[in-house]
Short mmCIF file of C-alpha atoms in Angstrom, two decimals:
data_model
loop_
_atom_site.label_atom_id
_atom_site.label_comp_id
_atom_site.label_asym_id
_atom_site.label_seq_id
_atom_site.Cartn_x
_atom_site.Cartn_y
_atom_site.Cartn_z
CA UNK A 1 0.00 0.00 0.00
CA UNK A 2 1.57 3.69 -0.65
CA UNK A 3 2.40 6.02 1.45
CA UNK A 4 0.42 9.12 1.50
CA UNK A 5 2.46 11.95 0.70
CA UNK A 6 3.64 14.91 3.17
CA UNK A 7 1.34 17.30 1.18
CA UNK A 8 -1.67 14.70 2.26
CA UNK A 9 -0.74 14.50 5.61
CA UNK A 10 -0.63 18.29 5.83
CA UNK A 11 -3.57 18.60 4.32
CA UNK A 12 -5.45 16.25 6.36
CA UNK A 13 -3.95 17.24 9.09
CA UNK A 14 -5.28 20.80 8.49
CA UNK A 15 -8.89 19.53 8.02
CA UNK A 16 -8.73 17.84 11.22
CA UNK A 17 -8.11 21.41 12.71
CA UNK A 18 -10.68 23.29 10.91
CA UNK A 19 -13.01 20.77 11.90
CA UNK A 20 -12.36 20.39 15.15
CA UNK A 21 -12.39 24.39 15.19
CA UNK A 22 -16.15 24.02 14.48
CA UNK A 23 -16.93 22.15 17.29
CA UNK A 24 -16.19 24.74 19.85
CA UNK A 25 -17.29 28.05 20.60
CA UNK A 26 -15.91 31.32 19.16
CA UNK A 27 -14.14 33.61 20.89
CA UNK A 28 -16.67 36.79 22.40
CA UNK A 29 -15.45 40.10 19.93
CA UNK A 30 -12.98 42.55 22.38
CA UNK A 31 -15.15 45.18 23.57
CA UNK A 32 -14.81 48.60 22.01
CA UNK A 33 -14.63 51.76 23.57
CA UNK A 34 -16.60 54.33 22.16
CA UNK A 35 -16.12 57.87 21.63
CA UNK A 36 -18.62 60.16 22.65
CA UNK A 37 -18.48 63.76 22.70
CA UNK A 38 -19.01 65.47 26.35
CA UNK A 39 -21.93 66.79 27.39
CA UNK A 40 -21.95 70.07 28.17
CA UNK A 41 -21.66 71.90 31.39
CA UNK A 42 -25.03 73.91 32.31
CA UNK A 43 -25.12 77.60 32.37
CA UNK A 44 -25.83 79.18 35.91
CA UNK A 45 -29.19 79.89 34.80
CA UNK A 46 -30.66 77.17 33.51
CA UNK A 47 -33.24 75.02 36.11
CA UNK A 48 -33.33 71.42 36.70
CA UNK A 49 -36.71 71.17 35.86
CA UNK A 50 -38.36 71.62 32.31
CA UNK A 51 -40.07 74.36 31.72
CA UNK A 52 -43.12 72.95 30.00
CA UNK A 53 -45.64 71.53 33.56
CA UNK A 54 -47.72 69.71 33.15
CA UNK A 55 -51.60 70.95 33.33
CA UNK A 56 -52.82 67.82 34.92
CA UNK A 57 -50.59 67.89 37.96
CA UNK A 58 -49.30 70.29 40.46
CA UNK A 59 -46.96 70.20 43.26
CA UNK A 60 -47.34 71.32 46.65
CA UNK A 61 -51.56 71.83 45.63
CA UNK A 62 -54.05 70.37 44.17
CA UNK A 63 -54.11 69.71 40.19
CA UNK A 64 -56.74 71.27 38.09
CA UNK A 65 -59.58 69.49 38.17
CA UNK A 66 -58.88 67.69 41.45
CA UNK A 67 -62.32 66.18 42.87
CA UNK A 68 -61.44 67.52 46.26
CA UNK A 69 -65.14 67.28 47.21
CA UNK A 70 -64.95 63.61 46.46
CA UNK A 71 -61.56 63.44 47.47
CA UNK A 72 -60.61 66.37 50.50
CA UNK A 73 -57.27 66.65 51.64
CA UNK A 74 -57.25 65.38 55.46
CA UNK A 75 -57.09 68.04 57.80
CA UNK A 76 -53.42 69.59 58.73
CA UNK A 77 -51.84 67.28 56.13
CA UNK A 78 -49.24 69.14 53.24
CA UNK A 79 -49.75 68.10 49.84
CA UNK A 80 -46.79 67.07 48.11
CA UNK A 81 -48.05 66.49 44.99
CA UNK A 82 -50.96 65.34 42.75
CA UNK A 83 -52.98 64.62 39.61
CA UNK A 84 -56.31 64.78 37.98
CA UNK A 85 -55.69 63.77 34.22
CA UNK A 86 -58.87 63.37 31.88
CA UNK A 87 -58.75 59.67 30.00
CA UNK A 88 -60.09 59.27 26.87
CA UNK A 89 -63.07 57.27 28.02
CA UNK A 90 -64.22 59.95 30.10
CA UNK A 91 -62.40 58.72 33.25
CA UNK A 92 -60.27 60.83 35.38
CA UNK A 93 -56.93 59.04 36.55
CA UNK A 94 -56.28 60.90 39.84
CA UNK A 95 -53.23 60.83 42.91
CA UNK A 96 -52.37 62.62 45.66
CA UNK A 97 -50.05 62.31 48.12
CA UNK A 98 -49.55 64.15 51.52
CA UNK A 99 -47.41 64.31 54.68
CA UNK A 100 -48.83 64.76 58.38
CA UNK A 101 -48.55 64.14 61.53
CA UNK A 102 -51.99 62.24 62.30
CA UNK A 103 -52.02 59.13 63.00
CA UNK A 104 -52.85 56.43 60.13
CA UNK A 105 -56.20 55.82 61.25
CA UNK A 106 -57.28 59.31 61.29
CA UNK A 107 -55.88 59.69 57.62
CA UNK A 108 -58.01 56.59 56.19
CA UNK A 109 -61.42 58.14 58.06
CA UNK A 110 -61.00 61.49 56.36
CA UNK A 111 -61.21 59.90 52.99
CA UNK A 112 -63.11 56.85 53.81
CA UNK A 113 -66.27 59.44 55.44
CA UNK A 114 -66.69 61.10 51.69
CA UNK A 115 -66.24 58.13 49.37
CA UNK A 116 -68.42 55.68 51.12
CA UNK A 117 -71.45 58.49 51.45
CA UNK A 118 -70.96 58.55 47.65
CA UNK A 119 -71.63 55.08 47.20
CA UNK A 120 -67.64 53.71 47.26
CA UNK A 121 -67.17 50.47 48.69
CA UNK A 122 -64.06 49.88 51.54
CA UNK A 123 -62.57 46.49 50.85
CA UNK A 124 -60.08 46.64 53.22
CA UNK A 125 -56.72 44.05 52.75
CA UNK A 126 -57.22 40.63 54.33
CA UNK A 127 -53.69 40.62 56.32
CA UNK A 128 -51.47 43.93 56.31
CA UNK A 129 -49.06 44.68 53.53
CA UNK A 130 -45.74 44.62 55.09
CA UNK A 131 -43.84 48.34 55.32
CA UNK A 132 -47.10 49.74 54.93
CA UNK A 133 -48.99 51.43 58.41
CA UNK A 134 -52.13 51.14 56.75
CA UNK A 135 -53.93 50.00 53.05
CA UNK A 136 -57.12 49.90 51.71
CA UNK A 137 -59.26 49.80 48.32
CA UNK A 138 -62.26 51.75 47.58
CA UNK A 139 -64.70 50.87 44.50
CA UNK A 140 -67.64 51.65 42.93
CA UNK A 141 -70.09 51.28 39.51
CA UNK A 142 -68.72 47.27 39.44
CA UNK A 143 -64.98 48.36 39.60
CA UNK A 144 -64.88 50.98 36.91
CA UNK A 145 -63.87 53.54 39.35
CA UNK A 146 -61.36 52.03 41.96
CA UNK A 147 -59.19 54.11 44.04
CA UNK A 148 -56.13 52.80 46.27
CA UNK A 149 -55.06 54.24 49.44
CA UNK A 150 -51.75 53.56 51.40
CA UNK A 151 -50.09 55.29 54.49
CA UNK A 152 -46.56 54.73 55.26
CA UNK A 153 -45.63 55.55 58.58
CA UNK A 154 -41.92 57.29 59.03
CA UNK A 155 -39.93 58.87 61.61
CA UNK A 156 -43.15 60.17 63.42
CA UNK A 157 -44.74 61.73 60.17
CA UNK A 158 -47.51 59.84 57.70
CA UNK A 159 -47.17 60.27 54.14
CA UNK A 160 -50.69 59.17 52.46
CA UNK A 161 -50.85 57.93 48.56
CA UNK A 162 -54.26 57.60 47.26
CA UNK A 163 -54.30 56.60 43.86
CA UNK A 164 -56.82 55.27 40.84
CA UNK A 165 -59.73 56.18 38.63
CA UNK A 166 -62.89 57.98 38.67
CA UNK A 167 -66.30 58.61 36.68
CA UNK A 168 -65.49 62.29 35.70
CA UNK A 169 -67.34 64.73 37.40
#
């Protein structure tokens, strides 16, 4: 039988490598820095917030539009900031959030009194949420208008969040 030549052996030798080069897995492409231009620096006068507000919030009042008589602000609490946004199926998305120094109870029967004379539901949680002082869910017209209140309780103060969606007034 003949011996294969050296050029054979080389060659087969070199399809034994790419092959076995195809079995494993490629190396991951260097990473490449990229150049970007810096941004910059602001002018003295320039703010950190945008000029354009928004119409359908406000901050440190209530929004346009708020339905404070549906939804009052508890007495002595600050209002930090909130919302009353139209939706386009006649709903009003509204929040609010405020800081005081009642207690957690107090804060729930200030906006518990109003809803529930106008026909809002309390479902209260079945076990407390944990980090929360207090929690509870208010709805009405089979769910379509559900609001969501929570009170955290921090360093002696109570911030309130009451969030969700009403019929529009």
């Amino acid at each position: 039988m003949p011996r294969p030549s050296s050029c054979a052996l080389a060659a087969a030798a070199l399809l034994c490598v790419g092959l076995a080069a195809g079995c494993t897995a490629a190396p991951s492409p260097e990473p490449t820095a990229s150049v970007t231009s810096p941004s910059p620096s602001p002018s003295p006068d320039e703010t950190l917030l945008p000029v354009d507000t928004d119409d359908d919030s406000a901050v440190g009042t209530l929004a346009p539009g708020f339905p404070s008589a549906l939804v009052p602000v508890p007495p002595g609490a600050e209002v930090l900031v909130s919302s009353a946004e139209p939706l386009p199926d006649g709903r009003l998305a509204i929040s609010l959030n405020v800081r005081t120094g009642q207690d957690a109870a107090g804060l729930l029967d200030a906006v518990r009194a109003p809803l529930v004379a106008a026909g809002f539901a309390e479902s209260p949680p079945s076990s407390p949420e944990a980090g929360l002082a207090a929690r509870t869910t208010f709805s009405r017209s089979d769910g379509a208008e559900l609001l969501v209140v929570g009170v955290l309780d921090r360093d002696g103060l109570r911030t309130m969040t009451l969030g969700g969606t009403l019929a529009a007034p």
